[in-house]
Short mmCIF file of C-alpha atoms in Angstrom, two decimals:
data_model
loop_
_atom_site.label_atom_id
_atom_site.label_comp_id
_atom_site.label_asym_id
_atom_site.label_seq_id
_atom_site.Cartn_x
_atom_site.Cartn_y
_atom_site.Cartn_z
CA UNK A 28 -14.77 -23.20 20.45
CA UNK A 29 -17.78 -24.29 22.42
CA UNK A 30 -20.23 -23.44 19.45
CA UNK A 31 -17.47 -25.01 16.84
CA UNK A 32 -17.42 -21.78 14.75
CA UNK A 33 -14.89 -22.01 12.14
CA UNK A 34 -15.11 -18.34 11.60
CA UNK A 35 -16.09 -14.61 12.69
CA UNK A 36 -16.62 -11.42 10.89
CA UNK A 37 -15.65 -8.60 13.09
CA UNK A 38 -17.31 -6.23 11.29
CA UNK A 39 -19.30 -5.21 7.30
CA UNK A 40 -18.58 -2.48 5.47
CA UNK A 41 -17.82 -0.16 7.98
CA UNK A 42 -16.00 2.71 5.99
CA UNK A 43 -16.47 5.69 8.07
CA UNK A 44 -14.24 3.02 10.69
CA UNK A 45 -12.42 1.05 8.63
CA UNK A 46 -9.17 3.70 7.75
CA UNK A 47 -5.99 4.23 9.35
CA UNK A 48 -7.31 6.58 12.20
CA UNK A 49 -9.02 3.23 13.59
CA UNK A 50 -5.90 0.74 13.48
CA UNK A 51 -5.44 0.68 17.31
CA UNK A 52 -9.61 0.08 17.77
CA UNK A 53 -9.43 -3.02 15.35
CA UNK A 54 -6.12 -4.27 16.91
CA UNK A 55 -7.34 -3.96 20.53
CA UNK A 56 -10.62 -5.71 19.29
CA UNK A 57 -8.82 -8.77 17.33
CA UNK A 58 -6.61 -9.13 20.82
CA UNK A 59 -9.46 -8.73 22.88
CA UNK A 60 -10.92 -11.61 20.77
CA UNK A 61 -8.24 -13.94 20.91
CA UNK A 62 -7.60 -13.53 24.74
CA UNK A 63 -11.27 -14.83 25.04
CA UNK A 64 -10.12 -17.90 23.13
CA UNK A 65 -11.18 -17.50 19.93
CA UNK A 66 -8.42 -18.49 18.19
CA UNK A 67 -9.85 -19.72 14.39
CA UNK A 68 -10.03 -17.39 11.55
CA UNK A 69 -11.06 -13.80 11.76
CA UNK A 70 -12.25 -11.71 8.91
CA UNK A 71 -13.60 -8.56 8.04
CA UNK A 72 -15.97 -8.01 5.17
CA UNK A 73 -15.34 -4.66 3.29
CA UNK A 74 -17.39 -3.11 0.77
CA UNK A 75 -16.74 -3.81 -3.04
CA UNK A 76 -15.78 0.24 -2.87
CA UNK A 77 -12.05 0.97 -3.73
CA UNK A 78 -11.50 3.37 -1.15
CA UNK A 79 -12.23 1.43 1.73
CA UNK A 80 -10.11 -1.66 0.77
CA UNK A 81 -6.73 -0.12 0.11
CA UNK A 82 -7.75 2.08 3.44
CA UNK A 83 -7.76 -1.24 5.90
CA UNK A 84 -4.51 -1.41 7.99
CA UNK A 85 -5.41 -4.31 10.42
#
């Protein structure tokens, strides 16, 4: 809030992360986030790859 950022990637195109067997590492990260504070918009910027985005589950 300090540095007024509307919002924060937590992470780009990260496939070899970004399935199902990583759910519980991207929750715990998002909560760790938001406990800091950070409470505007998160996102997370996937590859244009068709795989990855219908793998996501956080």
């Amino acid at each position: 809030k300090e540095l007024q950022i509307d919002a924060l990637s937590i992470g780009l195109e990260l496939i070899k992360i970004s399935n199902q067997d990583y759910t519980l590492y991207w929750k715990k990260l998002i909560r760790t986030i938001r406990s800091e504070g950070y409470l505007e918009l998160l996102t997370y910027c996937s590859i244009f790859y068709p795989l990855e985005t219908q793998q996501i589950r956080f």
